PDB file of C-alpha atoms in Angstrom:
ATOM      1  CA  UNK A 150      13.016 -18.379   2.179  1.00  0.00           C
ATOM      2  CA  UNK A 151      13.868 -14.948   3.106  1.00  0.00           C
ATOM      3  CA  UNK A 152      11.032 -13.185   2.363  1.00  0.00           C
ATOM      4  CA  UNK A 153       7.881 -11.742   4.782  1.00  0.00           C
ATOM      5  CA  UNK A 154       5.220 -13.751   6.660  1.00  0.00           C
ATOM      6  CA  UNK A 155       3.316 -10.881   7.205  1.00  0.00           C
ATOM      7  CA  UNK A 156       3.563  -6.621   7.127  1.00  0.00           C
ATOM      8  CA  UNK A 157       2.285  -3.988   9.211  1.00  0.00           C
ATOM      9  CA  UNK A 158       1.159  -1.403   7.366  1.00  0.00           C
ATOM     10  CA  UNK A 159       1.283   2.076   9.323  1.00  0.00           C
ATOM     11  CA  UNK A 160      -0.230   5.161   8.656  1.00  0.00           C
ATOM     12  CA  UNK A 161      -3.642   3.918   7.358  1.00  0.00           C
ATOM     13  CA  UNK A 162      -5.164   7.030   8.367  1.00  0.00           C
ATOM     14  CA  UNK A 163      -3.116   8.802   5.537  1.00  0.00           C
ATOM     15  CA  UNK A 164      -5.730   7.771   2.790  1.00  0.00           C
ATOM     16  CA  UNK A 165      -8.638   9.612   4.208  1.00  0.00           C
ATOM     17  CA  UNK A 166      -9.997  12.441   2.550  1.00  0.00           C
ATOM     18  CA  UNK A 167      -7.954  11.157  -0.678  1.00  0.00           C
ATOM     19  CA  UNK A 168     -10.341  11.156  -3.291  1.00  0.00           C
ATOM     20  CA  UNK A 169      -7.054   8.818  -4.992  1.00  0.00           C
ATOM     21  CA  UNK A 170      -4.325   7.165  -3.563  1.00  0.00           C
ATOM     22  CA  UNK A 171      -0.926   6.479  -5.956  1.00  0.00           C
ATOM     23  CA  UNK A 172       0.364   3.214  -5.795  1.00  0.00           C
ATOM     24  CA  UNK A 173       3.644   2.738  -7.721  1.00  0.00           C
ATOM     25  CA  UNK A 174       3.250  -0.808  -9.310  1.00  0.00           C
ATOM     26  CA  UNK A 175       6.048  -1.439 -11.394  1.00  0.00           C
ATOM     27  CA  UNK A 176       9.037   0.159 -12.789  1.00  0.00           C
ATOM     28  CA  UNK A 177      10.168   0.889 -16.311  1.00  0.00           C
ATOM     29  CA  UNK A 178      13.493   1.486 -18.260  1.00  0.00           C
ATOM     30  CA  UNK A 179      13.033   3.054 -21.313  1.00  0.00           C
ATOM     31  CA  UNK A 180      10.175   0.741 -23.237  1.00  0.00           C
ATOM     32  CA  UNK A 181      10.419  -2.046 -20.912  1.00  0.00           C
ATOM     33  CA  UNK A 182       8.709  -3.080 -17.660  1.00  0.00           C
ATOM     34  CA  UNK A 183      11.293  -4.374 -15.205  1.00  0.00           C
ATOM     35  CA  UNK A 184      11.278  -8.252 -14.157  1.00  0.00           C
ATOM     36  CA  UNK A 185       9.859  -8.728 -10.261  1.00  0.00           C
ATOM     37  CA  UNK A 186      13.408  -8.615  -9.060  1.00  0.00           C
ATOM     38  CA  UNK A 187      15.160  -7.161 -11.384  1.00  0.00           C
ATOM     39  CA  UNK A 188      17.492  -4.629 -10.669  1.00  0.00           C
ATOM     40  CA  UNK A 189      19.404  -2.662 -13.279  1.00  0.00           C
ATOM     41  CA  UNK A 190      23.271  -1.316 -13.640  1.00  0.00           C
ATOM     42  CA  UNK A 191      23.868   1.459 -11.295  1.00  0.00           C
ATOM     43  CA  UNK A 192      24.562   3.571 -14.180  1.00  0.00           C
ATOM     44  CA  UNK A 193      20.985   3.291 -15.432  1.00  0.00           C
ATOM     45  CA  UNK A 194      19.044   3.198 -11.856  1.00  0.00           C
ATOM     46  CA  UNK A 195      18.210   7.306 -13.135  1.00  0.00           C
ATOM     47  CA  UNK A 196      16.728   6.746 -16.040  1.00  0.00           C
ATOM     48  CA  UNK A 197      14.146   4.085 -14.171  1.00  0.00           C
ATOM     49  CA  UNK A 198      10.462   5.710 -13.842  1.00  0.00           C
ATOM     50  CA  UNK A 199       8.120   4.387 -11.621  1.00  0.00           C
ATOM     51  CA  UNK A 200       4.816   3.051 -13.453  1.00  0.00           C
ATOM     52  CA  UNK A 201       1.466   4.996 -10.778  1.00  0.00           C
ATOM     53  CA  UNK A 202      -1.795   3.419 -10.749  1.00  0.00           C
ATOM     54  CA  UNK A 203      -4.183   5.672  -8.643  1.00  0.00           C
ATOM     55  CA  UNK A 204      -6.396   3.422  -5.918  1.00  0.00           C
ATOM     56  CA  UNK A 205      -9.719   4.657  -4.666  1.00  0.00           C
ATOM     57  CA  UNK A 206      -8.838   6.736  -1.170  1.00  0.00           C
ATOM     58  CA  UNK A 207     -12.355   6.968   1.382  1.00  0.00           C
ATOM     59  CA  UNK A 208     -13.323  10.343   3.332  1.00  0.00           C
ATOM     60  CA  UNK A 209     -14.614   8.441   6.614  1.00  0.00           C
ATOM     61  CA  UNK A 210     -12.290   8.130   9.755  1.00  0.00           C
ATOM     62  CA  UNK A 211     -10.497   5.210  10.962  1.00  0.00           C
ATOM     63  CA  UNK A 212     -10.983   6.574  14.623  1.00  0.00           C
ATOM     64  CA  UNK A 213     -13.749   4.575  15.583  1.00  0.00           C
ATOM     65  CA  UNK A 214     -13.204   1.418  13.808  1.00  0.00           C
ATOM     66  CA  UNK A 215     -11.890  -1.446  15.864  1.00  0.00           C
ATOM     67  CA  UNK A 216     -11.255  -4.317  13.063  1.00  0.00           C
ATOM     68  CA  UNK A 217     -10.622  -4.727   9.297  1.00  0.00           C
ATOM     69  CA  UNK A 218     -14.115  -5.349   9.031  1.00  0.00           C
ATOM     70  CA  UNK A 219     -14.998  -2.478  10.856  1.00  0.00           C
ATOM     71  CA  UNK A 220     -13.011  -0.270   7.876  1.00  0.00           C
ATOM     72  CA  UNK A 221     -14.970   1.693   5.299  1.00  0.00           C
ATOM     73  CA  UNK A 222     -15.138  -0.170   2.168  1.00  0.00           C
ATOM     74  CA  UNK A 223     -12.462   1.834   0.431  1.00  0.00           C
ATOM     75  CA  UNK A 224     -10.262   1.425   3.039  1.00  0.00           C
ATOM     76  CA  UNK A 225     -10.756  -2.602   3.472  1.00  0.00           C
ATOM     77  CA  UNK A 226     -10.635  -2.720  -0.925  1.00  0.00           C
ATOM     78  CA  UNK A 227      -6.928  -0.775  -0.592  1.00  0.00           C
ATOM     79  CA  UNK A 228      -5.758  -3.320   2.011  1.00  0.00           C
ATOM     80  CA  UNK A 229      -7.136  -6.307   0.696  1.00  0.00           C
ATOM     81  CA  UNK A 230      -5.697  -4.841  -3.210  1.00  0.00           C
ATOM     82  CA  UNK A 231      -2.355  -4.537  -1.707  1.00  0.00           C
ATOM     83  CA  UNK A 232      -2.449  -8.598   0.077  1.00  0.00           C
ATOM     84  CA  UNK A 233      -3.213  -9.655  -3.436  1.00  0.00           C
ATOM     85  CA  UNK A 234      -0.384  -7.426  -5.284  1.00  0.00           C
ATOM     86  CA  UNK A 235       1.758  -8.387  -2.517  1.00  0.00           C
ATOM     87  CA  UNK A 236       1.268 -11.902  -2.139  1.00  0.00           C
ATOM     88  CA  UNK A 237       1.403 -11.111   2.262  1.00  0.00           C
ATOM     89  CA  UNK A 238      -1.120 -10.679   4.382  1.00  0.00           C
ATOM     90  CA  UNK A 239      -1.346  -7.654   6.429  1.00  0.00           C
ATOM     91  CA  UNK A 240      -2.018  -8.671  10.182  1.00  0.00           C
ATOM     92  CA  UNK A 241      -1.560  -4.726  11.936  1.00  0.00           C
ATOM     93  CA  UNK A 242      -2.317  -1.579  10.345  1.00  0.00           C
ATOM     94  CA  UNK A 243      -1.955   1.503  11.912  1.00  0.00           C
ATOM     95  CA  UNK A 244      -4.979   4.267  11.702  1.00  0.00           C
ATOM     96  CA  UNK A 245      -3.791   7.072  13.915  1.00  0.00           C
ATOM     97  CA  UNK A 246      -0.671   8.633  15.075  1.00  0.00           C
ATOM     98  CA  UNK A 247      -0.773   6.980  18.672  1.00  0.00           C
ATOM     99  CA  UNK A 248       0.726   3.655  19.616  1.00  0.00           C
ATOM    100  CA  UNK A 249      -2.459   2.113  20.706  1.00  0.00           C
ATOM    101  CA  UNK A 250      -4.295   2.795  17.010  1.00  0.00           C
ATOM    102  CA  UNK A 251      -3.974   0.069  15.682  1.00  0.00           C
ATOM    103  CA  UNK A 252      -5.866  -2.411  13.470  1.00  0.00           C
ATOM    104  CA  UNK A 253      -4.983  -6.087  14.551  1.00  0.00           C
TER     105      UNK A 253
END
């Protein structure tokens, strides 16, 4: 009910250059992966490690590009992995530190 329609993703711009880009996709405690959701006693939240998987970054610019389309592959595989992991489309992301750079 509560959850997004949507997310802007800022930033974009971040992955270039990056031969990889970590992605934290799940969290462990001890042996076991966390449920989607779950959220354990406060008194064990610092034993919780993050579980990395390392996405393919791109060396182009987003500069010049106007649409998703327009994004080097890379760049369009990272968003469109993240919709999918997600389960949310991403309608805006950001390629530049301006206001006006953005992907719509």
């Amino acid at each position: 009910i509560n959850g997004p329609k949507w997310l802007a993703l800022t930033r974009l711009d971040m992955g270039c250059g990056l031969e990889q880009i970590p992605v934290v996709v799940d969290y462990r405690l001890g042996n076991r992966r966390l449920a989607e959701g779950e959220l354990p006693d406060t008194g064990e939240l610092a034993k919780v490690t993050p579980i990395i998987q390392y996405w393919s970054g791109w060396r182009q610019s987003l500069r010049n590009c106007r649409g998703f389309h327009s994004l080097p592959a890379r760049a369009f595989c990272f968003l469109t992995d993240l919709e999918q992991r997600l389960g949310v489309d991403i309608l805006l992301a950001g390629k530049g530190e301006q206001r006006d750079e953005v992907i719509v």
